[in-house]
Amino acid sequence: MKIAHLVESLDSRGVAAALTDLAEAAPAAGFDVLVVALTPSGHPAVAARLERAGAAPVELNVAPWDPRAVFKVVSALRAHGVDLVHTHGLRPDVVGSAAAVRLRLPAVSTLHHIHTEPADRGDHLRRTAKILARKRFMTRTIATSALQRDWYRQVAGSTAGLSVIPDGAADPGAGTPESAARLRRGLGVDENEVVAVSVAPMRRGKGQDMLLDAVAELAPEEPVTVVLGGDGPLRPWLESRVAGDDALSGRVTFRRAGDPVELLRAADIQLHTTRHDTMPRMLVLGQGTGTPAVATRVGGIPEIVTRDTGALTPVSASRIADELVRMAHDPELRARRGAAARARFLERFESSRWAARLGEVYRSALGYVDAPVAAELDAPEAVAPGGA
């Protein structure tokens, strides 16, 4: 099978980065990946990795509202002999489903967000129209979490044609004492210091302000160094806040990591204190490195972090501080949770398993008689959501 994944761009912070892992795992699951981007991203790293995986991408340079978008996508799909279209995001959903109809191909779409914000009449009508269009034109829909499935059931009235498949990732490999030692040397901390790392994007809703509030509550003698290794529009503000507070500046440091996974491999604890998140890739990768997490109990996070692999807290600076101190003082707890996190990643999130699950959906959408047709494939265990 040749599966075309239609995305907005090859942005290294978007879905295309995960598709590089899928492209590498796909052949063993019985399909090849073609990534088609509507607009160029200026991020050559993703394109280069796709090329190394034998899945050279296509970038179309289609402007927003360009009436030729569907025709350009149709031409690309036809030229590459695509069997099925898999879309990711609002514009790819619209353009990809139209292109699939013209080529008489099945279309699959992954939900990447949960829209729970209050809606006026206009917003409600637009959301309803999107759901109706999805039910009419998409052969199958994929939710990345059970929470997302439940949201979709509320707005669509059923989960017919929907599968729950969490996004996967290539095995990042567990951290080693050598990688931890290198990070400590770079930070100037001794071997008794506990290094807690956050690599979440620095933008609204991701909770770094609340994380700094939590760090400010730590007693001066607590042996914890916090590394903020993400990036984004809020980074200058966060750096300014830390620089202006003696308690924070003595404990918090910023690192511009070319590969955030390197920081996760060297960390004692991963921090992911967001106010909302559907299925954060960095938290999944942290599990793959065998790093126990302190994370907020929101969105799809409880489907990644369990009591065996880390600590889940309410959206509360004080509770985050409490769990961070508890884990910092208990190396045996960190080791036990880290080992469980690594095992959970390999069982649930490793990319070959992700590819195999998607392959089953593709075969079902294409009408193969031996393919499973259940509404949900290997749905994650039920969890009590703590917010969206």
mmCIF file of N, CA, C and O in Angstrom, residues 286-337:
data_model
loop_
_atom_site.group_PDB
_atom_site.id
_atom_site.type_symbol
_atom_site.label_atom_id
_atom_site.label_comp_id
_atom_site.label_asym_id
_atom_site.label_seq_id
_atom_site.Cartn_x
_atom_site.Cartn_y
_atom_site.Cartn_z
ATOM 1 N N GLY A 286 9.880 10.929 26.424
ATOM 2 C CA GLY A 286 10.464 10.845 27.755
ATOM 3 C C GLY A 286 10.286 9.462 28.358
ATOM 4 O O GLY A 286 11.195 8.938 29.019
ATOM 5 N N GLN A 287 9.128 8.861 28.129
ATOM 6 C CA GLN A 287 8.939 7.493 28.599
ATOM 7 C C GLN A 287 9.920 6.549 27.912
ATOM 8 O O GLN A 287 10.452 5.632 28.530
ATOM 9 N N GLY A 288 10.144 6.781 26.622
ATOM 10 C CA GLY A 288 11.080 5.929 25.894
ATOM 11 C C GLY A 288 12.493 6.001 26.421
ATOM 12 O O GLY A 288 13.246 5.023 26.337
ATOM 13 N N THR A 289 12.882 7.151 26.970
ATOM 14 C CA THR A 289 14.224 7.279 27.544
ATOM 15 C C THR A 289 14.301 6.702 28.958
ATOM 16 O O THR A 289 15.378 6.701 29.566
ATOM 17 N N GLY A 290 13.162 6.237 29.480
ATOM 18 C CA GLY A 290 13.163 5.690 30.832
ATOM 19 C C GLY A 290 13.235 6.754 31.908
ATOM 20 O O GLY A 290 13.780 6.518 32.990
ATOM 21 N N THR A 291 12.651 7.929 31.610
ATOM 22 C CA THR A 291 12.681 9.040 32.564
ATOM 23 C C THR A 291 11.322 9.170 33.245
ATOM 24 O O THR A 291 10.308 9.382 32.566
ATOM 25 N N PRO A 292 11.242 9.049 34.570
ATOM 26 C CA PRO A 292 9.955 9.203 35.255
ATOM 27 C C PRO A 292 9.477 10.646 35.141
ATOM 28 O O PRO A 292 10.288 11.571 35.033
ATOM 29 N N ALA A 293 8.164 10.837 35.171
ATOM 30 C CA ALA A 293 7.596 12.163 34.913
ATOM 31 C C ALA A 293 6.810 12.689 36.095
ATOM 32 O O ALA A 293 6.197 11.927 36.849
ATOM 33 N N VAL A 294 6.828 14.001 36.233
ATOM 34 C CA VAL A 294 5.848 14.731 37.028
ATOM 35 C C VAL A 294 5.052 15.542 36.025
ATOM 36 O O VAL A 294 5.597 16.401 35.335
ATOM 37 N N ALA A 295 3.757 15.234 35.903
ATOM 38 C CA ALA A 295 2.932 15.850 34.866
ATOM 39 C C ALA A 295 1.560 16.187 35.423
ATOM 40 O O ALA A 295 1.105 15.596 36.404
ATOM 41 N N THR A 296 0.916 17.152 34.792
ATOM 42 C CA THR A 296 -0.430 17.526 35.204
ATOM 43 C C THR A 296 -1.452 16.553 34.619
ATOM 44 O O THR A 296 -1.296 16.049 33.515
ATOM 45 N N ARG A 297 -2.485 16.315 35.394
ATOM 46 C CA ARG A 297 -3.534 15.371 35.006
ATOM 47 C C ARG A 297 -4.559 16.095 34.136
ATOM 48 O O ARG A 297 -5.647 16.462 34.567
ATOM 49 N N VAL A 298 -4.208 16.317 32.871
ATOM 50 C CA VAL A 298 -5.091 17.011 31.935
ATOM 51 C C VAL A 298 -5.074 16.274 30.600
ATOM 52 O O VAL A 298 -4.131 15.548 30.279
ATOM 53 N N GLY A 299 -6.128 16.486 29.801
ATOM 54 C CA GLY A 299 -6.183 15.951 28.451
ATOM 55 C C GLY A 299 -5.893 14.465 28.400
ATOM 56 O O GLY A 299 -6.388 13.666 29.184
ATOM 57 N N GLY A 300 -5.045 14.085 27.433
ATOM 58 C CA GLY A 300 -4.688 12.692 27.256
ATOM 59 C C GLY A 300 -3.479 12.253 28.051
ATOM 60 O O GLY A 300 -3.023 11.108 27.914
ATOM 61 N N ILE A 301 -2.938 13.122 28.915
ATOM 62 C CA ILE A 301 -1.721 12.795 29.657
ATOM 63 C C ILE A 301 -1.883 11.567 30.549
ATOM 64 O O ILE A 301 -0.963 10.745 30.643
ATOM 65 N N PRO A 302 -3.048 11.366 31.226
ATOM 66 C CA PRO A 302 -3.181 10.143 32.033
ATOM 67 C C PRO A 302 -3.137 8.855 31.225
ATOM 68 O O PRO A 302 -3.033 7.771 31.800
ATOM 69 N N GLU A 303 -3.233 8.944 29.900
ATOM 70 C CA GLU A 303 -3.082 7.761 29.064
ATOM 71 C C GLU A 303 -1.620 7.498 28.715
ATOM 72 O O GLU A 303 -1.298 6.475 28.117
ATOM 73 N N ILE A 304 -0.756 8.427 29.058
ATOM 74 C CA ILE A 304 0.685 8.241 28.883
ATOM 75 C C ILE A 304 1.337 7.929 30.225
ATOM 76 O O ILE A 304 1.992 6.908 30.396
ATOM 77 N N VAL A 305 1.160 8.815 31.184
ATOM 78 C CA VAL A 305 1.769 8.683 32.509
ATOM 79 C C VAL A 305 0.793 7.980 33.443
ATOM 80 O O VAL A 305 -0.370 8.398 33.572
ATOM 81 N N THR A 306 1.252 6.935 34.100
ATOM 82 C CA THR A 306 0.441 6.236 35.095
ATOM 83 C C THR A 306 1.132 6.353 36.454
ATOM 84 O O THR A 306 2.258 6.853 36.554
ATOM 85 N N ARG A 307 0.491 5.853 37.485
ATOM 86 C CA ARG A 307 1.096 5.904 38.823
ATOM 87 C C ARG A 307 2.382 5.080 38.883
ATOM 88 O O ARG A 307 3.223 5.294 39.754
ATOM 89 N N ASP A 308 2.532 4.126 37.945
ATOM 90 C CA ASP A 308 3.750 3.314 37.918
ATOM 91 C C ASP A 308 4.909 4.021 37.224
ATOM 92 O O ASP A 308 6.066 3.689 37.461
ATOM 93 N N THR A 309 4.599 4.973 36.340
ATOM 94 C CA THR A 309 5.663 5.602 35.533
ATOM 95 C C THR A 309 5.955 7.034 35.933
ATOM 96 O O THR A 309 6.874 7.646 35.398
ATOM 97 N N GLY A 310 5.165 7.591 36.849
ATOM 98 C CA GLY A 310 5.401 8.971 37.258
ATOM 99 C C GLY A 310 4.337 9.445 38.212
ATOM 100 O O GLY A 310 3.602 8.640 38.806
ATOM 101 N N ALA A 311 4.247 10.754 38.374
ATOM 102 C CA ALA A 311 3.263 11.361 39.270
ATOM 103 C C ALA A 311 2.383 12.300 38.483
ATOM 104 O O ALA A 311 2.878 13.143 37.718
ATOM 105 N N LEU A 312 1.065 12.163 38.654
ATOM 106 C CA LEU A 312 0.102 13.059 38.039
ATOM 107 C C LEU A 312 -0.434 14.010 39.098
ATOM 108 O O LEU A 312 -0.799 13.581 40.201
ATOM 109 N N THR A 313 -0.486 15.296 38.771
ATOM 110 C CA THR A 313 -0.931 16.291 39.736
ATOM 111 C C THR A 313 -2.070 17.118 39.157
ATOM 112 O O THR A 313 -2.235 17.186 37.938
ATOM 113 N N PRO A 314 -2.856 17.753 40.004
ATOM 114 C CA PRO A 314 -3.793 18.761 39.502
ATOM 115 C C PRO A 314 -3.012 19.935 38.905
ATOM 116 O O PRO A 314 -1.783 20.027 39.038
ATOM 117 N N VAL A 315 -3.726 20.839 38.248
ATOM 118 C CA VAL A 315 -3.107 22.063 37.729
ATOM 119 C C VAL A 315 -2.880 22.991 38.920
ATOM 120 O O VAL A 315 -3.669 23.882 39.217
ATOM 121 N N SER A 316 -1.795 22.751 39.647
ATOM 122 C CA SER A 316 -1.513 23.436 40.907
ATOM 123 C C SER A 316 -0.011 23.497 41.127
ATOM 124 O O SER A 316 0.662 22.459 41.159
ATOM 125 N N ALA A 317 0.529 24.700 41.286
ATOM 126 C CA ALA A 317 1.962 24.856 41.511
ATOM 127 C C ALA A 317 2.399 24.139 42.786
ATOM 128 O O ALA A 317 3.455 23.492 42.813
ATOM 129 N N SER A 318 1.606 24.227 43.833
ATOM 130 C CA SER A 318 1.980 23.597 45.101
ATOM 131 C C SER A 318 2.045 22.086 44.987
ATOM 132 O O SER A 318 2.974 21.449 45.507
ATOM 133 N N ARG A 319 1.083 21.487 44.272
ATOM 134 C CA ARG A 319 1.097 20.040 44.130
ATOM 135 C C ARG A 319 2.250 19.577 43.230
ATOM 136 O O ARG A 319 2.839 18.527 43.451
ATOM 137 N N ILE A 320 2.557 20.367 42.228
ATOM 138 C CA ILE A 320 3.720 20.053 41.386
ATOM 139 C C ILE A 320 4.988 20.073 42.229
ATOM 140 O O ILE A 320 5.827 19.167 42.145
ATOM 141 N N ALA A 321 5.137 21.108 43.064
ATOM 142 C CA ALA A 321 6.309 21.214 43.931
ATOM 143 C C ALA A 321 6.394 20.017 44.873
ATOM 144 O O ALA A 321 7.477 19.446 45.075
ATOM 145 N N ASP A 322 5.260 19.614 45.445
ATOM 146 C CA ASP A 322 5.258 18.485 46.378
ATOM 147 C C ASP A 322 5.739 17.208 45.703
ATOM 148 O O ASP A 322 6.570 16.467 46.260
ATOM 149 N N GLU A 323 5.227 16.920 44.507
ATOM 150 C CA GLU A 323 5.604 15.689 43.816
ATOM 151 C C GLU A 323 7.053 15.737 43.335
ATOM 152 O O GLU A 323 7.747 14.713 43.330
ATOM 153 N N LEU A 324 7.513 16.902 42.945
ATOM 154 C CA LEU A 324 8.904 17.040 42.520
ATOM 155 C C LEU A 324 9.848 16.762 43.687
ATOM 156 O O LEU A 324 10.841 16.024 43.549
ATOM 157 N N VAL A 325 9.526 17.305 44.848
ATOM 158 C CA VAL A 325 10.362 17.071 46.034
ATOM 159 C C VAL A 325 10.321 15.601 46.429
ATOM 160 O O VAL A 325 11.363 14.996 46.750
ATOM 161 N N ARG A 326 9.139 15.015 46.403
ATOM 162 C CA ARG A 326 9.009 13.602 46.778
ATOM 163 C C ARG A 326 9.884 12.720 45.896
ATOM 164 O O ARG A 326 10.609 11.843 46.378
ATOM 165 N N MET A 327 9.842 12.952 44.584
ATOM 166 C CA MET A 327 10.622 12.111 43.696
ATOM 167 C C MET A 327 12.115 12.420 43.800
ATOM 168 O O MET A 327 12.958 11.534 43.691
ATOM 169 N N ALA A 328 12.441 13.689 44.022
ATOM 170 C CA ALA A 328 13.849 14.070 44.148
ATOM 171 C C ALA A 328 14.504 13.387 45.342
ATOM 172 O O ALA A 328 15.692 13.055 45.311
ATOM 173 N N HIS A 329 13.743 13.134 46.411
ATOM 174 C CA HIS A 329 14.290 12.538 47.630
ATOM 175 C C HIS A 329 14.289 11.007 47.606
ATOM 176 O O HIS A 329 14.751 10.389 48.569
ATOM 177 N N ASP A 330 13.785 10.411 46.536
ATOM 178 C CA ASP A 330 13.624 8.953 46.532
ATOM 179 C C ASP A 330 14.208 8.354 45.250
ATOM 180 O O ASP A 330 13.490 8.106 44.278
ATOM 181 N N PRO A 331 15.520 8.099 45.223
ATOM 182 C CA PRO A 331 16.136 7.534 44.006
ATOM 183 C C PRO A 331 15.593 6.165 43.629
ATOM 184 O O PRO A 331 15.527 5.823 42.447
ATOM 185 N N GLU A 332 15.200 5.366 44.615
ATOM 186 C CA GLU A 332 14.627 4.058 44.284
ATOM 187 C C GLU A 332 13.286 4.207 43.573
ATOM 188 O O GLU A 332 12.984 3.454 42.634
ATOM 189 N N LEU A 333 12.478 5.168 43.997
ATOM 190 C CA LEU A 333 11.205 5.438 43.326
ATOM 191 C C LEU A 333 11.448 5.892 41.897
ATOM 192 O O LEU A 333 10.768 5.444 40.967
ATOM 193 N N ARG A 334 12.454 6.771 41.703
ATOM 194 C CA ARG A 334 12.759 7.227 40.347
ATOM 195 C C ARG A 334 13.194 6.057 39.467
ATOM 196 O O ARG A 334 12.767 5.944 38.308
ATOM 197 N N ALA A 335 14.029 5.183 39.986
ATOM 198 C CA ALA A 335 14.509 4.045 39.199
ATOM 199 C C ALA A 335 13.364 3.108 38.839
ATOM 200 O O ALA A 335 13.266 2.628 37.702
ATOM 201 N N ARG A 336 12.478 2.857 39.803
ATOM 202 C CA ARG A 336 11.359 1.943 39.560
ATOM 203 C C ARG A 336 10.398 2.525 38.529
ATOM 204 O O ARG A 336 9.963 1.830 37.602
ATOM 205 N N ARG A 337 10.089 3.805 38.675
ATOM 206 C CA ARG A 337 9.177 4.437 37.722
ATOM 207 C C ARG A 337 9.828 4.586 36.344
ATOM 208 O O ARG A 337 9.161 4.464 35.314
#
